[in-house]
């Protein structure tokens, strides 16, 4: 019997609520939901990152996607909550079929976006269902809810960021005026950190801090956050920059107090529903993608040269790790997936400016690597063995940039199938890295340039080929992506994207090779190309050169040579000998 | 002084109309507008195929696209009608800015689609402008308007079409029932010809006849067309098939007389506005893409084997033409672009089952070929000369299929630039023809597979890479296309598409190489590939093999060998010797 579910039902009954919805989201739509917003995990033990729960007096269901059908079924056993497959139904369709006129649906409007709220309203309004979007019932069953993390905040010098906060605010003001608006609201933590050149550690893997921000067309800036987190220097910096600091929760009151007749830009895909609904009804809301998104995505020259330096620091950690790993295996010293991930983190931690990992390390042997999002845990931690395949997808947050790379190495002998698949993935990765493309090209076109080599052999993979990457911010950053569905945004100079095709053979192995690329103008008018940023050798032992053309082979040899030449000054003699061998031309 | 414009203005004044719109469209949205609907040409002499005219008492403007800015300015000189660039404004924006509340805007609702009508209404309704969509003022200035062409209609045997009309109607009934509808309206002439296995010649280049059709969920079928066009055999065929024939113009009355409460599927992108507005207001209109479109696009095995036979007939005409052309040039006999087009038509006309060209032949030398849509005219007809480049893009309508191909030949020496561009275009064409792709792949992905080779050298072209092709129907057929914007439809087995990348160097030459391809299942589960249908050798004299990989060279050699082996039994000894030389392996 699930006591928590029982308590929630009682609370719902007392509040006159027929159906209560819980989203797995925090007020800022963070990719990594902070502990104090893991309401669903608290209710029923489910840990997947895609989840929406609906609870009524006689039903409780959790909708999630196929990645979590197996683990979710185990976790939800005995929870009283049924696993609902999002491929078969949606929570909204369920509500439509199971609610009557006058029924009351409630949820915490801070924990879902305005855009999702509109979807719910559009579907349920015609049924005469009543929405209460201001009800948080989680306290009924979550008594020891963690306190929100209020981390110290520090400034990133303009030698890292390239542009000062006043200059960024000026650029935003231009965009606000272009929309004939009076103000911009942003609740995206990466946007706020970018604007203010400040970083924190409220959220795992992304150096940001919880805040909201209002910027006026007169360049006024109000920051809603916990004031106590600032030391004197940051407080002084904010003061000198003209940023007024208010309490975090005051943002809702501030929005309702906006001057009558004024206008406000809101990004409904990132702003939470309560923010949107708090805005003074006498204001005009202009729904737009936040103009900060595109500014932040186009890295300036200072950021790019910092990223290039970061790639050396990160690459040195990677090469030292691979050298260590090869020695362990050669000497028959046992290494588990977790051991390997820990060792890599140890080497990264020694790097200048290292802050944290940029996401949970995917350290995966053989069949584990066939699951693209696998991360080892105590109960699911393979020993690396001879004649297998090891995949490591990891990255770091540095004051000077964010890294993300994937490499695959054979731990001994390998099959011909593996050799073909490895070569095809490498070919796809290299073909995108070498591509020249019109400055209007979309992510779908770039995606096909890579996938076509796999398709030729009837192979494909189920994830995108690339995602944008922030500067000492989110490792997954909008708006661009390289994927078949990415037809709306184009690749502008300075944008950083990953390039990570893969092939996954269930129960056997997974291959993904990933570098970060920066968009650069090409030598041809109207065409752009990529600069490869990541610096870590690509293992060529399994490469079948018959599947590659001259340009691809030349690219791989030049790349490995560049890796050796750039990193070797920072490596020991032994490490250098190892890297020399591994970067020999094919 | 333009008398026609004067008369139109008087008629508008008398009718109380402030702004009169003329669309360059007929009631069926035919790609080739029949003569009796060329109202704009009659009014002001403009001949481009993209045109919308707005006339008020003190303004007359014609909106068109960049293809017609130069020719249009010449044609409209002294017409009293100003050329308006669609890149700078739209007729709708103009109307919005220049009309006041209570102003009356009129047009002939038969000559624009329901979807365009909704756009107009959406923009002008909020201004309080009154719409009159039932006013045809063309008779005020067009006294000798041609009578509508009423061509005889003939049946295509099921040995050509593969599926009988009753079976097609049954399949449509299934789709009607799937939408819970009572009836389907279609006004698309190719759909009607396809359903009925009938062909006519009302429209240039497409063997169809003017008609509307209503199909009921009870398999009832009413055809609205001129009855006198049917001979006894066709009349009997229709009777036996259970198709009731009514007068062409009765469709509007029939729609207003539909039973109250019944429902009708209408494709607002092909149905004209008056059709839509005629439907009984007590009926439910279900706006959907016509289900016939996708059925017609997926050719059955009978159609495909007929198309393969047609490609031999068409290929023989092409090879005889190229042999003739080379001889003329070698013997210094003068050949103009029109001479060449005429000769090619002469050879095609000898082919079994030939009906007509499938579009106006693009026979273009040097700088003329740099204009992708050029067609020679008496006043613009170059002589083919030594050391130039000749492009021919043409096709035929046959009872057994529709063809469309483009070839480029050097008429002597050529530059290295030409050689590189020719090879890159060929490489792009071949890479698409060889591609294997997931059955969910969209046209944007396929497009990139071709373009990437051009992009690599900073080159590109401004048109799509491919369009669907009908079976003895439209040479441009929906719904699929290969282009960067084509992200909605997927390539299903049996679909036929063109594959025609190009490079255009203004003032010098144009290169486009085009084959038709059919989608086939590949040897890999979940993946499709293309079968090349077109049979006509690809000139390899200008090919720079250094720019091609082994697979591409092998594809070209195999293709030319297949062309020779398939066509040579139908060619003379001299023609065979010529073709043998031109298809020698590279």
PDB file of C-alpha atoms in Angstrom, chain A residues 168-181 183-184 217 265 288-292 294-295 298:
ATOM      1  CA  UNK A 168      24.615  42.280 -23.478  1.00  0.00           C
ATOM      2  CA  UNK A 169      21.732  44.229 -21.949  1.00  0.00           C
ATOM      3  CA  UNK A 170      22.112  46.884 -24.654  1.00  0.00           C
ATOM      4  CA  UNK A 171      21.844  44.191 -27.332  1.00  0.00           C
ATOM      5  CA  UNK A 172      18.741  42.775 -25.623  1.00  0.00           C
ATOM      6  CA  UNK A 173      17.211  46.258 -25.434  1.00  0.00           C
ATOM      7  CA  UNK A 174      17.573  46.512 -29.219  1.00  0.00           C
ATOM      8  CA  UNK A 175      15.608  43.280 -29.589  1.00  0.00           C
ATOM      9  CA  UNK A 176      12.953  44.439 -27.098  1.00  0.00           C
ATOM     10  CA  UNK A 177      12.522  47.681 -29.059  1.00  0.00           C
ATOM     11  CA  UNK A 178      12.350  45.758 -32.337  1.00  0.00           C
ATOM     12  CA  UNK A 179       9.230  44.062 -30.956  1.00  0.00           C
ATOM     13  CA  UNK A 180       7.822  47.420 -29.783  1.00  0.00           C
ATOM     14  CA  UNK A 181       7.814  45.945 -26.310  1.00  0.00           C
ATOM     15  CA  UNK A 183      10.043  44.497 -21.175  1.00  0.00           C
ATOM     16  CA  UNK A 184      11.422  40.993 -21.530  1.00  0.00           C
ATOM     17  CA  UNK A 217      13.526  48.776 -22.935  1.00  0.00           C
ATOM     18  CA  UNK A 265       7.886  39.538 -24.198  1.00  0.00           C
ATOM     19  CA  UNK A 288       8.178  35.114 -28.781  1.00  0.00           C
ATOM     20  CA  UNK A 289      11.164  32.846 -28.578  1.00  0.00           C
ATOM     21  CA  UNK A 290      13.511  34.620 -26.192  1.00  0.00           C
ATOM     22  CA  UNK A 291      15.913  36.815 -28.200  1.00  0.00           C
ATOM     23  CA  UNK A 292      18.644  35.859 -25.717  1.00  0.00           C
ATOM     24  CA  UNK A 294      20.150  33.123 -30.364  1.00  0.00           C
ATOM     25  CA  UNK A 295      22.642  35.643 -28.912  1.00  0.00           C
ATOM     26  CA  UNK A 298      26.492  32.376 -31.268  1.00  0.00           C
TER      27      UNK A 298
END
